[in-house]
mmCIF file of C-alpha atoms in Angstrom:
data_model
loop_
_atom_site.group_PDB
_atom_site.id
_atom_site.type_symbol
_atom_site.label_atom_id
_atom_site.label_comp_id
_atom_site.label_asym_id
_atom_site.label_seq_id
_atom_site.Cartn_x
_atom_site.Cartn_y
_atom_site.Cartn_z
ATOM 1 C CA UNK A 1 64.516 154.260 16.770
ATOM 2 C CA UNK A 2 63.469 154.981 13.460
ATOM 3 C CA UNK A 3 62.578 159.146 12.912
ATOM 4 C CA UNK A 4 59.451 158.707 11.643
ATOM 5 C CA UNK A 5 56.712 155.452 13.338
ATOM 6 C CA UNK A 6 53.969 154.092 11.903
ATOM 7 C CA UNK A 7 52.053 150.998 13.435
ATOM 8 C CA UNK A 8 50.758 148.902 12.728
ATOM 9 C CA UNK A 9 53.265 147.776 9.875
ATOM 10 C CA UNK A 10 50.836 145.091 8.361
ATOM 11 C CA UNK A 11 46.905 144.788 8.854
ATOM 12 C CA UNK A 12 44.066 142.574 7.715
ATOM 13 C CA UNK A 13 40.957 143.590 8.019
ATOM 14 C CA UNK A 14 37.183 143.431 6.652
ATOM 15 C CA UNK A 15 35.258 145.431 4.927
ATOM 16 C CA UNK A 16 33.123 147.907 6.887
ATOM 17 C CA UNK A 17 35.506 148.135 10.048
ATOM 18 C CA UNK A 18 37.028 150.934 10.892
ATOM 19 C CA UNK A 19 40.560 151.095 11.487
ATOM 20 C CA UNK A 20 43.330 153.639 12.156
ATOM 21 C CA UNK A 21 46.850 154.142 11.672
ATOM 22 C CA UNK A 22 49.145 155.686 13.134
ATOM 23 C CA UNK A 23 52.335 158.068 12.674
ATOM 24 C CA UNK A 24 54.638 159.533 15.504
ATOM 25 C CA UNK A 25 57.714 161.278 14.528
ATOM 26 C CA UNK A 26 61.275 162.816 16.185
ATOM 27 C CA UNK A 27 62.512 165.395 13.808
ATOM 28 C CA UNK A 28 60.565 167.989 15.523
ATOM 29 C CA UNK A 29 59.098 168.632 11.854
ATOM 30 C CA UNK A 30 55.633 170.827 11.443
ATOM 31 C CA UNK A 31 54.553 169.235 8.600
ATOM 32 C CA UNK A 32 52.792 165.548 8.227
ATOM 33 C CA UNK A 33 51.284 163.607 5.594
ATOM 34 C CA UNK A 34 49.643 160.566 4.817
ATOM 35 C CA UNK A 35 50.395 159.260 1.197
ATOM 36 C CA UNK A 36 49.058 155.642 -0.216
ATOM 37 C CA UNK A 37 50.901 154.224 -2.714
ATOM 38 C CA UNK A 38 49.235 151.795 -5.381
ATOM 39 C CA UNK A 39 51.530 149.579 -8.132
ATOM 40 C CA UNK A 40 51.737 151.386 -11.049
ATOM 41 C CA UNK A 41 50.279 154.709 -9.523
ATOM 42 C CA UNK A 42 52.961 155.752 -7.552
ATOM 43 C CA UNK A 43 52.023 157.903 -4.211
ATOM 44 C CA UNK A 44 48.747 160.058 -4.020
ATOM 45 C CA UNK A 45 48.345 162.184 -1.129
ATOM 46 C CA UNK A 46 45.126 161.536 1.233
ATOM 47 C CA UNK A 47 45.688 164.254 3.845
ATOM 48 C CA UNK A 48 48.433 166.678 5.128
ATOM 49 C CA UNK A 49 48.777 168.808 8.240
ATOM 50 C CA UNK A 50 51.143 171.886 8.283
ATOM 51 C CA UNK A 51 50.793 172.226 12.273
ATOM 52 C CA UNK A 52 48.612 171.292 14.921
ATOM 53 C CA UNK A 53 45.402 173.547 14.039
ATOM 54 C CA UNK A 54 45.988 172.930 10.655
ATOM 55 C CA UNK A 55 44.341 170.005 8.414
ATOM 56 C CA UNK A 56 44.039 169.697 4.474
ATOM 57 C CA UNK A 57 42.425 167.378 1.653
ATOM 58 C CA UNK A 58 45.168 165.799 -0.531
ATOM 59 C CA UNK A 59 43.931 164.624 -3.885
ATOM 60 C CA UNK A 60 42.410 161.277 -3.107
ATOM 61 C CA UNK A 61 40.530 161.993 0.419
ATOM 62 C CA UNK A 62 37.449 160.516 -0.023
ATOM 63 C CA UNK A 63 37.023 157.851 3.067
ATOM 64 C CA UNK A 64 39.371 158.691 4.818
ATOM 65 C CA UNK A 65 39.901 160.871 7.966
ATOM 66 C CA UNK A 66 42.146 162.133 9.964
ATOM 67 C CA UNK A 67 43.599 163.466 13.310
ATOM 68 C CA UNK A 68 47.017 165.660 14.318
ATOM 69 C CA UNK A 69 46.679 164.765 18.719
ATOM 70 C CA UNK A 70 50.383 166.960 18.747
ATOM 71 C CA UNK A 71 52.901 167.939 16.689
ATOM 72 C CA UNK A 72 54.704 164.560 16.897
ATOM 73 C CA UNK A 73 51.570 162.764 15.648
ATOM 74 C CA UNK A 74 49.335 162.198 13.405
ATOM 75 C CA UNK A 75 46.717 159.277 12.584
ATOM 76 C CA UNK A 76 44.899 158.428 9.328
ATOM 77 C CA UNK A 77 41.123 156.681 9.879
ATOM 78 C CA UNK A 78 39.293 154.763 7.682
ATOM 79 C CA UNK A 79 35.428 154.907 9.034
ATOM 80 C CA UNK A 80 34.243 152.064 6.940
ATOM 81 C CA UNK A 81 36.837 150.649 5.219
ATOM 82 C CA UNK A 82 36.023 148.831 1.343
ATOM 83 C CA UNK A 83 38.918 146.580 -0.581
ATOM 84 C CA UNK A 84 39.898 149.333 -2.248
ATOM 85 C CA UNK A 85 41.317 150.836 0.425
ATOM 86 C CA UNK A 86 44.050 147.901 0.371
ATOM 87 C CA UNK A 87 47.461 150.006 -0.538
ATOM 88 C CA UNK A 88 50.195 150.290 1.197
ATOM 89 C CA UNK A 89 50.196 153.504 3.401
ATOM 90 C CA UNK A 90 53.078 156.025 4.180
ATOM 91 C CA UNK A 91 53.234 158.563 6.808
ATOM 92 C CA UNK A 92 55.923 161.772 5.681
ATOM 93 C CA UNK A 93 56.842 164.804 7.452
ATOM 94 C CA UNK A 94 59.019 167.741 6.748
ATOM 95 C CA UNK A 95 60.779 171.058 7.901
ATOM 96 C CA UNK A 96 58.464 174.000 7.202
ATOM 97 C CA UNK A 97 61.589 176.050 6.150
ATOM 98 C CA UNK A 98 65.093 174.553 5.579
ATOM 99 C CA UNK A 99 68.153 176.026 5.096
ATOM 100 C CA UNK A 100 69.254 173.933 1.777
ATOM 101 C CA UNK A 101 72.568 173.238 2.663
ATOM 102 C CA UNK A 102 74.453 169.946 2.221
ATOM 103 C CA UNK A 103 73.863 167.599 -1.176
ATOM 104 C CA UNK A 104 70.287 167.009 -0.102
ATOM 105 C CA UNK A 105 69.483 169.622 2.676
ATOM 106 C CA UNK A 106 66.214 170.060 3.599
ATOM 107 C CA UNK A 107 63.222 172.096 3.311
ATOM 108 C CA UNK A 108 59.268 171.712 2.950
ATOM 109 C CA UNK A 109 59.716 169.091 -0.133
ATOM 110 C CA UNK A 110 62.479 166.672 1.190
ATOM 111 C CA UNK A 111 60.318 164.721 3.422
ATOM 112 C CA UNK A 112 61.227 161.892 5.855
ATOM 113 C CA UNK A 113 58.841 158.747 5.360
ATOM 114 C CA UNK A 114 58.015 156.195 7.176
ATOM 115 C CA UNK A 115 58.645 152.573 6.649
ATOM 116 C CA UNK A 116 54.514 152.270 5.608
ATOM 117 C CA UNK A 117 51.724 150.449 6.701
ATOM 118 C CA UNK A 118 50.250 147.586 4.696
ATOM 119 C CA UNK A 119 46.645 147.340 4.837
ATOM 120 C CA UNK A 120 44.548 144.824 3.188
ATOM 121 C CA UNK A 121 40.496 144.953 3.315
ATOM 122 C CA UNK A 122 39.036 141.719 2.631
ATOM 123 C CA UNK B 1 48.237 172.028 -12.146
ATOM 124 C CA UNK B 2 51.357 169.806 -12.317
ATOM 125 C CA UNK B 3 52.074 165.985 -13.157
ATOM 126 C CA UNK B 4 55.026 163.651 -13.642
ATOM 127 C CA UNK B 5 55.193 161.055 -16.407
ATOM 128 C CA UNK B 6 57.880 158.577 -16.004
ATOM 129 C CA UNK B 7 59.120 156.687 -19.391
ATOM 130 C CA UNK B 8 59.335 153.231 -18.399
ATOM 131 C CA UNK B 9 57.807 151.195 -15.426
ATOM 132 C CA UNK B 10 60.526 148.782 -15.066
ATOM 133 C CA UNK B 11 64.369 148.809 -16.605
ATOM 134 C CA UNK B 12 67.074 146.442 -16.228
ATOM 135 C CA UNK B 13 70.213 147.233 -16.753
ATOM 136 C CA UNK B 14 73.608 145.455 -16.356
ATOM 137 C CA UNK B 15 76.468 145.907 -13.538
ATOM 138 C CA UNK B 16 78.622 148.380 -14.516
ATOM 139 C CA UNK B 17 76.261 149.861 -17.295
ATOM 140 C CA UNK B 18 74.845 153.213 -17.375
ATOM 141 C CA UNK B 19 71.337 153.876 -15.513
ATOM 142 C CA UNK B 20 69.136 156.317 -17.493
ATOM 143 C CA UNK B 21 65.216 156.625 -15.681
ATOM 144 C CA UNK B 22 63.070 159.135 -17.507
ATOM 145 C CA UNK B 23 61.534 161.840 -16.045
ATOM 146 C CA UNK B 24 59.114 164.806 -17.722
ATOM 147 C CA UNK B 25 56.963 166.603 -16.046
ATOM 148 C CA UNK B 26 54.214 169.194 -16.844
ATOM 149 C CA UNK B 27 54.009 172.827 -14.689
ATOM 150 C CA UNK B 28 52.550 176.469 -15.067
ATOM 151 C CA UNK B 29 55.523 177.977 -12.860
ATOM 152 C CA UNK B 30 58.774 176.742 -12.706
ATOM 153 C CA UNK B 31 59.015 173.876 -10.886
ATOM 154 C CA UNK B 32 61.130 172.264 -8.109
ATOM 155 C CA UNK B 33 61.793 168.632 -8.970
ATOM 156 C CA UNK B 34 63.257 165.407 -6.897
ATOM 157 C CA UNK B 35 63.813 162.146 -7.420
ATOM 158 C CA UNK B 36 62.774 159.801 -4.082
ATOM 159 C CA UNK B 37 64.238 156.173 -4.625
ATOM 160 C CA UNK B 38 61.965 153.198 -2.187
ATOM 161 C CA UNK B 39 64.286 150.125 -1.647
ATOM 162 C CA UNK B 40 62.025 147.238 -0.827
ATOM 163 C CA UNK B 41 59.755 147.265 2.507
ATOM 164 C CA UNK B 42 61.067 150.601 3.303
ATOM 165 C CA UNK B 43 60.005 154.139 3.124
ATOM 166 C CA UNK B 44 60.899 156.573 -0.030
ATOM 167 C CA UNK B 45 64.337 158.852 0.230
ATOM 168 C CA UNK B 46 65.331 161.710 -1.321
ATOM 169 C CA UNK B 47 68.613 161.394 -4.145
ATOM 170 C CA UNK B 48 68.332 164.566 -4.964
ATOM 171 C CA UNK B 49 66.573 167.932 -5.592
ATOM 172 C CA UNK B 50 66.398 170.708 -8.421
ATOM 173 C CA UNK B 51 64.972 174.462 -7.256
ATOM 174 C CA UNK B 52 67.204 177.118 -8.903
ATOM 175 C CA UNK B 53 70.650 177.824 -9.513
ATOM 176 C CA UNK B 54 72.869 175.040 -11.462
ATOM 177 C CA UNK B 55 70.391 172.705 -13.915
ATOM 178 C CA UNK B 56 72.603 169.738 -13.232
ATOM 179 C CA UNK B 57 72.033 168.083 -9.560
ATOM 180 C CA UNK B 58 74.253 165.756 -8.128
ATOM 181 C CA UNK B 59 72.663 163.784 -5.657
ATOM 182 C CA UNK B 60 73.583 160.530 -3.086
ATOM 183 C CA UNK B 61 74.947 157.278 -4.203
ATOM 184 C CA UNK B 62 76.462 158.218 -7.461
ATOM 185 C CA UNK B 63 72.995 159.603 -9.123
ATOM 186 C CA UNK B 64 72.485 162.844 -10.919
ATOM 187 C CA UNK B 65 69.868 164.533 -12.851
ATOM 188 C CA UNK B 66 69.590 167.480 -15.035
ATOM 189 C CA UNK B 67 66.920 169.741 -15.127
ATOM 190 C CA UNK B 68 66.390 170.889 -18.856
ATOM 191 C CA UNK B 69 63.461 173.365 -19.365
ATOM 192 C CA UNK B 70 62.903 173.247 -22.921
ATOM 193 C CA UNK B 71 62.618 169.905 -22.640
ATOM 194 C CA UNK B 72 60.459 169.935 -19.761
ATOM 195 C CA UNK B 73 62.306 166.976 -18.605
ATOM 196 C CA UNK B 74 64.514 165.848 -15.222
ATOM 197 C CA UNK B 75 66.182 162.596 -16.227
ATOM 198 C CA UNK B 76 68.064 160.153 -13.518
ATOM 199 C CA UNK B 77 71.534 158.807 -14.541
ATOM 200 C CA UNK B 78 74.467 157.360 -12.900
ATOM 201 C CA UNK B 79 77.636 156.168 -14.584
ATOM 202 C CA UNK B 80 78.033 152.730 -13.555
ATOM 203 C CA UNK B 81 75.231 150.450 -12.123
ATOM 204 C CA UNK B 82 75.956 148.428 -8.494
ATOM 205 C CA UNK B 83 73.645 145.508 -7.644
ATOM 206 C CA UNK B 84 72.395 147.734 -4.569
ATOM 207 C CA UNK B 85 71.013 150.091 -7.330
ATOM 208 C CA UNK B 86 67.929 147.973 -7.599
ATOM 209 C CA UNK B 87 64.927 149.978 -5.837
ATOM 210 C CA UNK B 88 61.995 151.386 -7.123
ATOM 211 C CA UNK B 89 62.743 155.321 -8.041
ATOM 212 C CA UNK B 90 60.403 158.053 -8.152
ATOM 213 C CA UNK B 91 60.145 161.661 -9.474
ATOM 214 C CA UNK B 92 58.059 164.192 -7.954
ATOM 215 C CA UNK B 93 57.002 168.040 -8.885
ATOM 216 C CA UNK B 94 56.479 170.569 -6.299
ATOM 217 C CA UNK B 95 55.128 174.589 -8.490
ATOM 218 C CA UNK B 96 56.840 176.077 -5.429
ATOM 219 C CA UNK B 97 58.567 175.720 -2.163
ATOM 220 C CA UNK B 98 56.266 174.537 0.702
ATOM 221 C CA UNK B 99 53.770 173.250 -1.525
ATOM 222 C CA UNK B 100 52.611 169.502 -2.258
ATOM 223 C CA UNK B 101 54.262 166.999 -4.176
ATOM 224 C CA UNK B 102 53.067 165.614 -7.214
ATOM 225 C CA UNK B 103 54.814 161.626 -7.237
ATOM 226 C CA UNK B 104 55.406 160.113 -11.117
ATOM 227 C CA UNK B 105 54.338 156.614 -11.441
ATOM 228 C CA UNK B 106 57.314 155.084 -10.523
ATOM 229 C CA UNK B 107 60.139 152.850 -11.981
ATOM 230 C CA UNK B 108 61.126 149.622 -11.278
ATOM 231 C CA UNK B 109 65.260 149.148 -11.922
ATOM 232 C CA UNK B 110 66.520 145.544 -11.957
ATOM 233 C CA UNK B 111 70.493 145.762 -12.019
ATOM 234 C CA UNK B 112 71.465 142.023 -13.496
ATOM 235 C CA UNK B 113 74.650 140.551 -12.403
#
């Protein structure tokens, strides 16, 4: 099973529904974020979550809402969603401290992503 | 506040030839930088990471970057260029450790055969 889940992969939907996706993750990571990624705009952050009690606007959270139900999960809502909400969507999480070691190691800025969500609003 | 530009949305290079993705970014602190590389229908991954110490990084898969401050500037290269190169590549800013990301635009690298 993949580390980090987020269903469902692929979604049509129409404008004014509301819909929700969703993230669930195994690393035993505090932190989660939801990112959207446009072409040629790379990945914006919507929301982020450094532990349970804890919920932040990213730069682009405007219509969007969210929830952390445990530390393993972590849903992004749109109330009413609008076509320009059609992006593709990516869950992350990472370590809140990391010791660094190895080529890569790990830390608060190496996160883990998700394989994304696809969500077009007709 | 911080921001990425990345030079170039899409490059194609040749098998075998060198891979050079630009990479400058603006910060009031010293930053932390990365470079995240997407293959298609997946999730981003990290290649490698710059916070202190030794300005040249060496990260997975052959890639390294080096982080030069007077030219505010964190450029991807790898020697030689496999056909499993191809992937969209992304650099990101953080001003410090534990806080957000900041993603560049991304580039798209076509590696012919």
């Amino acid at each position: 099973d993949a580390d980090v889940t987020q269903t469902p992969r692929n979604r049509i939907t129409k404008t004014g529904k509301r819909i929700m996706l969703e993230c669930s993750q195994t690393k035993g990571h505090d932190r989660m974020y939801w990112y959207r990624q446009d072409p040629g705009l790379g990945l914006r952050l919507i929301y982020y979550s450094f532990d349970v009690k804890d919920i932040n606007k990213g730069e682009i959270s405007d219509g969007y809402s969210v929830s952390r139900q445990a530390q393993a999960k972590f849903s992004l809502s749109l109330e009413s969603a609008i076509p320009n909400q059609t992006a593709l969507y990516f869950c992350a999480t990472s370590d809140a401290l990391g010791t660094g070691t190895g080529v890569l190691g790990s830390g608060a800025n190496v996160l883990t992503f998700g394989a994304g969500s696809r969500l077009t609003v007709l | 506040a911080q921001s990425v530009t990345q030079l170039g949305s899409h490059v194609s290079v040749s098998e075998g030839a060198l891979v050079l993705l630009r990479c400058n970014y603006s910060s009031s602190v010293p930053p932390y930088l990365f470079w995240y590389v997407q293959y298609p229908n997946q999730g981003l991954q990290l290649l490698l990471k710059y916070t202190t110490g030794a300005t040249l990084v060496k990260g997975i898969n052959g890639f390294e970057a080096e982080f030069k401050k007077s030219e505010t500037s964190f450029h991807l290269t790898k020697p030689s260029a496999h056909m499993s190169d191809a992937a969209e590549y992304f650099c990101a800013v953080s001003e410090a450790s534990g806080s957000r990301l900041t993603f560049g635009e991304g580039t798209q690298l076509t590696v012919n055969p």
